[in-house]
Amino acid sequence: MPKGIVLLTTPEGWRHSVLTVEGGMFCGRLADVPVNADPAEARAAAAAMVVGLAHDFHEADVDVTWDPPRQPGAWTAQVTVAAAQANASG
């Protein structure tokens, strides 16, 4: 289950790392997002990817909350189980 996202802009394109609650990580490139895309577009694409993965692999609805940027070209986000689903299972 994903618990966080790191998003970086590089000269080759937008790169992401997804952190899992089990302590794992998978990394890759946002292939459908142009190198010169606005950061908001890249964040939306990364969030949509993680929401889709959580749904497809864990049958879970998640929310992605982006932290304020700490340095240029890098963003982090927290991934949590959606409130409606958390209330339904609790």
Coordinates of N, CA and C in Angstrom, one line a residue:
M1 N 0.9 -1.2 0.0 CA 0.0 0.0 0.0 C 0.9 1.2 0.0
P2 N 0.6 2.2 -0.9 CA 1.5 3.4 -0.9 C 1.2 4.3 0.3
K3 N 2.3 4.9 0.8 CA 2.2 5.9 1.9 C 2.8 7.2 1.6
G4 N 3.5 7.3 0.5 CA 4.1 8.6 0.2 C 4.6 8.7 -1.3
I5 N 4.8 9.9 -1.8 CA 5.3 10.1 -3.1 C 6.4 11.2 -3.0
V6 N 7.5 10.9 -3.8 CA 8.5 11.9 -4.0 C 8.5 12.2 -5.5
L7 N 8.4 13.5 -5.9 CA 8.3 13.8 -7.3 C 9.5 14.8 -7.6
L8 N 10.2 14.5 -8.6 CA 11.4 15.4 -9.0 C 11.3 15.7 -10.5
T9 N 11.7 17.0 -10.8 CA 11.9 17.3 -12.2 C 13.4 17.2 -12.5
T10 N 13.6 16.6 -13.7 CA 15.0 16.4 -14.2 C 15.1 16.9 -15.6
P11 N 16.3 17.0 -16.2 CA 16.3 17.4 -17.6 C 15.7 16.4 -18.5
E12 N 15.7 15.1 -18.0 CA 15.1 14.0 -18.9 C 13.6 13.9 -18.7
G13 N 13.0 14.5 -17.7 CA 11.6 14.4 -17.4 C 11.3 14.3 -16.0
W14 N 10.0 14.1 -15.7 CA 9.5 14.0 -14.3 C 9.7 12.6 -13.8
R15 N 10.4 12.5 -12.6 CA 10.7 11.2 -12.0 C 9.9 11.1 -10.7
H16 N 9.5 9.9 -10.3 CA 8.7 9.7 -9.1 C 9.3 8.5 -8.3
S17 N 9.1 8.5 -7.0 CA 9.4 7.4 -6.1 C 8.1 7.3 -5.3
V18 N 7.6 6.1 -5.2 CA 6.4 5.8 -4.4 C 6.9 4.9 -3.2
L19 N 6.7 5.4 -2.0 CA 7.1 4.7 -0.8 C 5.9 3.9 -0.3
T20 N 6.1 2.7 0.2 CA 5.0 1.8 0.7 C 5.1 1.7 2.2
V21 N 3.9 1.3 2.8 CA 3.8 1.1 4.2 C 4.7 -0.1 4.7
E22 N 5.0 -1.0 3.8 CA 5.9 -2.1 4.1 C 7.4 -1.8 4.1
G23 N 7.7 -0.5 3.7 CA 9.1 -0.1 3.7 C 9.7 -0.2 2.3
G24 N 8.9 -0.6 1.3 CA 9.5 -0.7 -0.1 C 9.4 0.6 -0.8
M25 N 9.9 0.6 -2.0 CA 9.9 1.8 -2.9 C 9.9 1.3 -4.3
F26 N 9.2 2.0 -5.2 CA 9.3 1.8 -6.6 C 9.4 3.2 -7.3
C27 N 10.3 3.2 -8.3 CA 10.6 4.5 -8.9 C 10.3 4.4 -10.4
G28 N 10.2 5.5 -11.0 CA 10.0 5.5 -12.5 C 9.8 7.0 -13.0
R29 N 9.4 7.1 -14.2 CA 9.2 8.3 -14.9 C 7.8 8.5 -15.3
L30 N 7.3 9.7 -15.2 CA 5.9 10.0 -15.6 C 5.9 10.1 -17.2
A31 N 5.7 9.1 -17.8 CA 5.9 9.0 -19.3 C 5.0 9.9 -20.1
D32 N 3.8 10.1 -19.6 CA 2.8 10.9 -20.3 C 2.8 12.4 -20.0
V33 N 3.8 12.8 -19.2 CA 3.9 14.2 -18.8 C 5.1 14.8 -19.4
P34 N 5.0 15.8 -20.3 CA 6.1 16.5 -20.9 C 7.1 17.1 -20.0
V35 N 8.4 17.1 -20.3 CA 9.5 17.6 -19.5 C 9.1 19.1 -19.1
N36 N 8.5 19.8 -20.0 CA 8.3 21.2 -19.7 C 6.9 21.5 -19.1
A37 N 6.2 20.4 -18.6 CA 4.9 20.6 -18.0 C 5.0 21.4 -16.7
D38 N 3.9 22.0 -16.4 CA 3.7 22.7 -15.2 C 3.8 21.7 -14.0
P39 N 4.4 22.1 -12.9 CA 4.5 21.2 -11.7 C 3.1 20.7 -11.3
A40 N 2.1 21.5 -11.4 CA 0.8 21.1 -11.0 C 0.3 19.9 -11.8
E41 N 0.6 20.0 -13.1 CA 0.2 18.9 -14.0 C 0.9 17.6 -13.6
A42 N 2.2 17.7 -13.3 CA 3.0 16.5 -12.9 C 2.5 16.0 -11.6
R43 N 2.2 16.8 -10.6 CA 1.7 16.4 -9.3 C 0.3 15.7 -9.5
A44 N -0.5 16.2 -10.4 CA -1.8 15.6 -10.6 C -1.6 14.2 -11.3
A45 N -0.7 14.1 -12.2 CA -0.4 12.8 -12.9 C 0.1 11.8 -11.9
A46 N 1.0 12.2 -11.0 CA 1.6 11.3 -10.0 C 0.5 10.9 -9.0
A47 N -0.3 11.8 -8.6 CA -1.4 11.4 -7.7 C -2.4 10.5 -8.3
A48 N -2.7 10.7 -9.5 CA -3.7 9.8 -10.2 C -3.1 8.4 -10.4
M49 N -1.8 8.3 -10.7 CA -1.1 7.0 -10.8 C -1.2 6.3 -9.5
V50 N -0.9 6.9 -8.3 CA -1.0 6.3 -7.0 C -2.4 5.9 -6.6
V51 N -3.3 6.8 -6.9 CA -4.8 6.5 -6.6 C -5.2 5.2 -7.4
G52 N -4.8 5.1 -8.7 CA -5.1 4.0 -9.5 C -4.4 2.7 -9.0
L53 N -3.2 2.8 -8.6 CA -2.5 1.6 -8.1 C -3.1 1.1 -6.8
A54 N -3.4 2.0 -5.9 CA -4.1 1.6 -4.6 C -5.4 0.9 -4.9
H55 N -6.1 1.5 -5.8 CA -7.4 0.9 -6.1 C -7.3 -0.5 -6.8
D56 N -6.4 -0.6 -7.8 CA -6.2 -1.8 -8.5 C -5.6 -3.0 -7.7
F57 N -4.6 -2.6 -6.9 CA -3.9 -3.7 -6.2 C -4.4 -3.9 -4.8
H58 N -5.0 -2.9 -4.1 CA -5.4 -3.0 -2.8 C -6.9 -2.8 -2.6
E59 N -7.6 -2.6 -3.6 CA -9.0 -2.3 -3.6 C -9.3 -1.2 -2.5
A60 N -8.4 -0.2 -2.5 CA -8.5 0.9 -1.5 C -8.6 2.2 -2.2
D61 N -9.4 3.1 -1.6 CA -9.5 4.5 -2.1 C -8.5 5.3 -1.2
V62 N -7.7 6.1 -1.8 CA -6.7 6.9 -1.1 C -6.8 8.4 -1.5
D63 N -6.3 9.2 -0.6 CA -6.2 10.6 -0.8 C -4.7 10.9 -0.8
V64 N -4.3 11.8 -1.7 CA -2.9 12.3 -1.8 C -2.9 13.8 -1.4
T65 N -2.0 14.1 -0.5 CA -1.9 15.5 0.0 C -0.5 15.9 -0.2
W66 N -0.3 16.9 -1.0 CA 1.0 17.4 -1.3 C 1.5 18.4 -0.2
D67 N 2.7 18.2 0.2 CA 3.4 19.0 1.2 C 3.9 20.3 0.5
P68 N 4.0 21.4 1.3 CA 4.6 22.6 0.7 C 6.0 22.2 0.2
P69 N 6.4 22.8 -1.0 CA 7.8 22.4 -1.5 C 8.9 23.0 -0.6
R70 N 9.9 22.2 -0.4 CA 11.0 22.6 0.5 C 12.2 23.0 -0.4
Q71 N 12.2 22.6 -1.6 CA 13.3 23.0 -2.5 C 12.8 23.0 -4.0
P72 N 13.3 23.9 -4.8 CA 12.9 23.9 -6.2 C 13.0 22.6 -6.9
G73 N 12.0 22.2 -7.7 CA 12.1 21.0 -8.5 C 11.8 19.7 -7.7
A74 N 11.4 19.8 -6.5 CA 11.1 18.5 -5.7 C 9.8 18.7 -4.8
W75 N 9.0 17.7 -4.9 CA 7.7 17.8 -4.1 C 7.6 16.4 -3.4
T76 N 6.9 16.4 -2.2 CA 6.6 15.2 -1.5 C 5.1 15.2 -1.2
A77 N 4.5 14.1 -1.1 CA 3.1 13.9 -0.8 C 2.9 12.8 0.2
Q78 N 1.9 12.9 1.0 CA 1.4 11.8 1.9 C 0.2 11.2 1.3
V79 N 0.2 9.8 1.4 CA -0.9 9.1 0.8 C -1.6 8.4 2.0
T80 N -2.9 8.6 2.2 CA -3.7 8.1 3.3 C -5.0 7.4 2.7
V81 N -5.5 6.5 3.5 CA -6.8 5.8 3.1 C -7.8 6.9 3.2
A82 N -8.7 7.0 2.1 CA -9.7 8.0 2.1 C -10.6 7.9 3.3
A83 N -11.0 9.1 3.8 CA -11.8 9.2 5.0 C -13.1 8.3 4.9
A84 N -13.8 8.4 3.8 CA -15.0 7.6 3.7 C -14.8 6.1 3.8
Q85 N -13.7 5.6 3.2 CA -13.4 4.2 3.3 C -12.9 3.8 4.7
A86 N -12.1 4.7 5.4 CA -11.6 4.5 6.7 C -12.8 4.4 7.7
N87 N -13.8 5.2 7.5 CA -15.0 5.2 8.4 C -15.8 3.9 8.2
A88 N -15.9 3.5 6.9 CA -16.7 2.3 6.6 C -16.1 1.0 7.1
S89 N -14.7 1.0 7.2 CA -14.1 -0.2 7.7 C -13.8 -0.2 9.2
G90 N -14.0 0.9 9.8 CA -13.7 1.0 11.3 C -14.9 0.8 12.1

